Amino acid sequence: RRYPRGESQGTVVAGGNGSGNRLDQLSFPRYVEGAKQGIVVAGGQGKGNGLTQLSYPYGVVVDQLGTVYVADQWNDRIMRWPKGATQGSVIVGGNGTGEQSNQLNGPIGLSFDRHGNLYVVDYGNHRVQKFNIDSNT
């Protein structure tokens, strides 16, 4: 809720229809000033492992170009969604659950350093992996 100065009745600014994944629902919400309604920038086609789907996304980071990177926890992969894209691409993992360098086990976080290297918190393998990612491909 947002409360205009001097008013005791708040205005619903997002969600308001219980916890969930629909456009009029929130799950673990955070307030974004001025936002009236969210737009889907990754996933949105139900739970699954297709290139338009995510399964328990747990971490997200956006680069300078507006490209969205998502830690897709239950698919053991990192997805890249260029700004305006209707489907993403797998850039890390996606080779089944495992502990090899090309596999993940429940990724839950990600971040870039100033050189463009991607760091992935690989929760189930108790490690952080570093990847050199070219955001133009």
Short mmCIF file of C-alpha atoms in Angstrom, two decimals:
data_model
loop_
_atom_site.label_atom_id
_atom_site.label_comp_id
_atom_site.label_asym_id
_atom_site.label_seq_id
_atom_site.Cartn_x
_atom_site.Cartn_y
_atom_site.Cartn_z
CA ARG A 1 0.00 0.00 0.00
CA ARG A 2 0.98 3.56 -0.62
CA TYR A 3 -0.24 6.24 1.78
CA PRO A 4 -0.57 9.78 0.40
CA ARG A 5 0.46 12.44 2.90
CA GLY A 6 -2.22 13.06 5.49
CA GLU A 7 -4.38 10.07 4.50
CA SER A 8 -5.06 6.94 6.54
CA GLN A 9 -6.51 4.88 3.66
CA GLY A 10 -3.76 3.33 1.58
CA THR A 11 -3.83 2.60 -2.14
CA VAL A 12 -2.89 -0.88 -3.43
CA VAL A 13 0.00 -0.34 -5.85
CA ALA A 14 0.82 -3.97 -6.73
CA GLY A 15 -0.60 -7.41 -6.07
CA GLY A 16 -3.63 -7.39 -3.82
CA ASN A 17 -4.88 -10.81 -4.90
CA GLY A 18 -2.91 -13.11 -2.62
CA SER A 19 0.46 -14.76 -3.13
CA GLY A 20 1.14 -16.23 -6.56
CA ASN A 21 2.68 -15.80 -10.00
CA ARG A 22 -0.13 -14.09 -11.90
CA LEU A 23 0.30 -10.47 -13.03
CA ASP A 24 -2.05 -9.31 -10.24
CA GLN A 25 -0.25 -11.31 -7.51
CA LEU A 26 3.09 -11.10 -5.71
CA SER A 27 5.37 -13.65 -4.10
CA PHE A 28 8.10 -12.14 -1.86
CA PRO A 29 7.15 -8.61 -3.00
CA ARG A 30 9.31 -5.49 -2.97
CA TYR A 31 7.94 -1.99 -3.47
CA VAL A 32 9.00 -0.17 -6.63
CA GLU A 33 8.26 3.55 -6.40
CA GLY A 34 5.80 4.70 -9.03
CA ALA A 35 5.09 1.19 -10.37
CA LYS A 36 1.44 0.49 -11.17
CA GLN A 37 1.70 -2.94 -12.78
CA GLY A 38 4.60 -5.27 -13.50
CA ILE A 39 5.58 -6.55 -16.93
CA VAL A 40 7.03 -9.99 -17.57
CA VAL A 41 10.67 -9.75 -18.69
CA ALA A 42 11.60 -13.45 -18.34
CA GLY A 43 9.53 -16.62 -18.19
CA GLY A 44 5.81 -16.15 -17.75
CA GLN A 45 4.78 -19.30 -19.62
CA GLY A 46 4.30 -21.45 -16.54
CA LYS A 47 6.73 -23.69 -14.71
CA GLY A 48 8.92 -25.79 -16.98
CA ASN A 49 12.26 -26.20 -18.73
CA GLY A 50 11.48 -24.64 -22.12
CA LEU A 51 13.22 -21.48 -23.33
CA THR A 52 10.09 -19.45 -22.44
CA GLN A 53 9.81 -21.03 -18.98
CA LEU A 54 11.51 -20.96 -15.60
CA SER A 55 11.27 -23.29 -12.62
CA TYR A 56 11.73 -21.55 -9.29
CA PRO A 57 13.82 -18.58 -10.44
CA TYR A 58 15.82 -17.46 -7.44
CA GLY A 59 18.25 -14.77 -8.52
CA VAL A 60 18.29 -12.05 -11.13
CA VAL A 61 20.72 -9.42 -12.38
CA VAL A 62 20.37 -6.90 -15.22
CA ASP A 63 23.36 -5.62 -17.21
CA GLN A 64 23.91 -2.15 -18.69
CA LEU A 65 22.13 -3.16 -21.93
CA GLY A 66 18.97 -4.23 -20.10
CA THR A 67 19.69 -7.94 -20.59
CA VAL A 68 18.15 -9.99 -17.78
CA TYR A 69 20.06 -12.95 -16.32
CA VAL A 70 18.12 -15.43 -14.17
CA ALA A 71 19.29 -18.18 -11.83
CA ASP A 72 16.76 -20.87 -12.79
CA GLN A 73 17.09 -22.96 -9.63
CA TRP A 74 15.17 -26.16 -10.40
CA ASN A 75 16.41 -26.34 -13.99
CA ASP A 76 20.04 -26.02 -12.81
CA ARG A 77 20.83 -23.32 -15.34
CA ILE A 78 21.42 -19.61 -15.89
CA MET A 79 19.20 -18.02 -18.52
CA ARG A 80 19.84 -14.84 -20.52
CA TRP A 81 16.91 -12.73 -21.76
CA PRO A 82 17.90 -9.79 -24.01
CA LYS A 83 15.69 -6.73 -23.60
CA GLY A 84 12.37 -7.34 -25.38
CA ALA A 85 13.09 -11.04 -26.09
CA THR A 86 10.21 -13.53 -26.07
CA GLN A 87 12.46 -16.42 -25.10
CA GLY A 88 15.75 -16.81 -23.29
CA SER A 89 18.89 -18.82 -23.91
CA VAL A 90 20.83 -21.10 -21.60
CA ILE A 91 24.28 -19.62 -20.98
CA VAL A 92 25.46 -21.73 -18.03
CA GLY A 93 24.40 -25.21 -16.94
CA GLY A 94 21.35 -26.86 -18.45
CA ASN A 95 23.27 -30.15 -18.55
CA GLY A 96 21.38 -31.83 -15.73
CA THR A 97 22.07 -31.62 -12.02
CA GLY A 98 25.70 -32.32 -11.24
CA GLU A 99 29.04 -31.16 -9.99
CA GLN A 100 31.01 -30.92 -13.23
CA SER A 101 32.16 -27.44 -14.29
CA ASN A 102 29.35 -27.31 -16.91
CA GLN A 103 26.67 -28.35 -14.42
CA LEU A 104 24.88 -26.66 -11.55
CA ASN A 105 22.90 -27.90 -8.57
CA GLY A 106 20.33 -25.33 -7.51
CA PRO A 107 21.82 -21.96 -8.53
CA ILE A 108 20.39 -19.24 -6.29
CA GLY A 109 22.36 -16.09 -6.99
CA LEU A 110 24.45 -14.36 -9.60
CA SER A 111 26.48 -11.20 -10.07
CA PHE A 112 28.85 -9.59 -12.55
CA ASP A 113 32.23 -8.08 -11.76
CA ARG A 114 33.56 -4.95 -13.48
CA HIS A 115 35.23 -7.09 -16.18
CA GLY A 116 31.97 -8.78 -17.21
CA ASN A 117 32.67 -12.12 -15.53
CA LEU A 118 29.58 -13.85 -14.19
CA TYR A 119 29.68 -15.34 -10.69
CA VAL A 120 27.08 -18.00 -9.84
CA VAL A 121 26.17 -19.21 -6.35
CA ASP A 122 25.83 -22.97 -6.90
CA TYR A 123 23.96 -23.77 -3.68
CA GLY A 124 23.72 -27.56 -3.94
CA ASN A 125 27.41 -27.92 -4.79
CA HIS A 126 28.53 -25.54 -2.02
CA ARG A 127 30.55 -23.40 -4.43
CA VAL A 128 30.68 -20.19 -6.40
CA GLN A 129 31.68 -20.54 -10.06
CA LYS A 130 33.08 -17.84 -12.33
CA PHE A 131 32.19 -17.68 -16.03
CA ASN A 132 33.42 -15.41 -18.82
CA ILE A 133 30.16 -14.39 -20.52
CA ASP A 134 29.97 -12.41 -23.78
CA SER A 135 26.67 -10.50 -23.44
CA ASN A 136 26.55 -9.81 -27.19
CA THR A 137 25.97 -13.43 -28.22
#
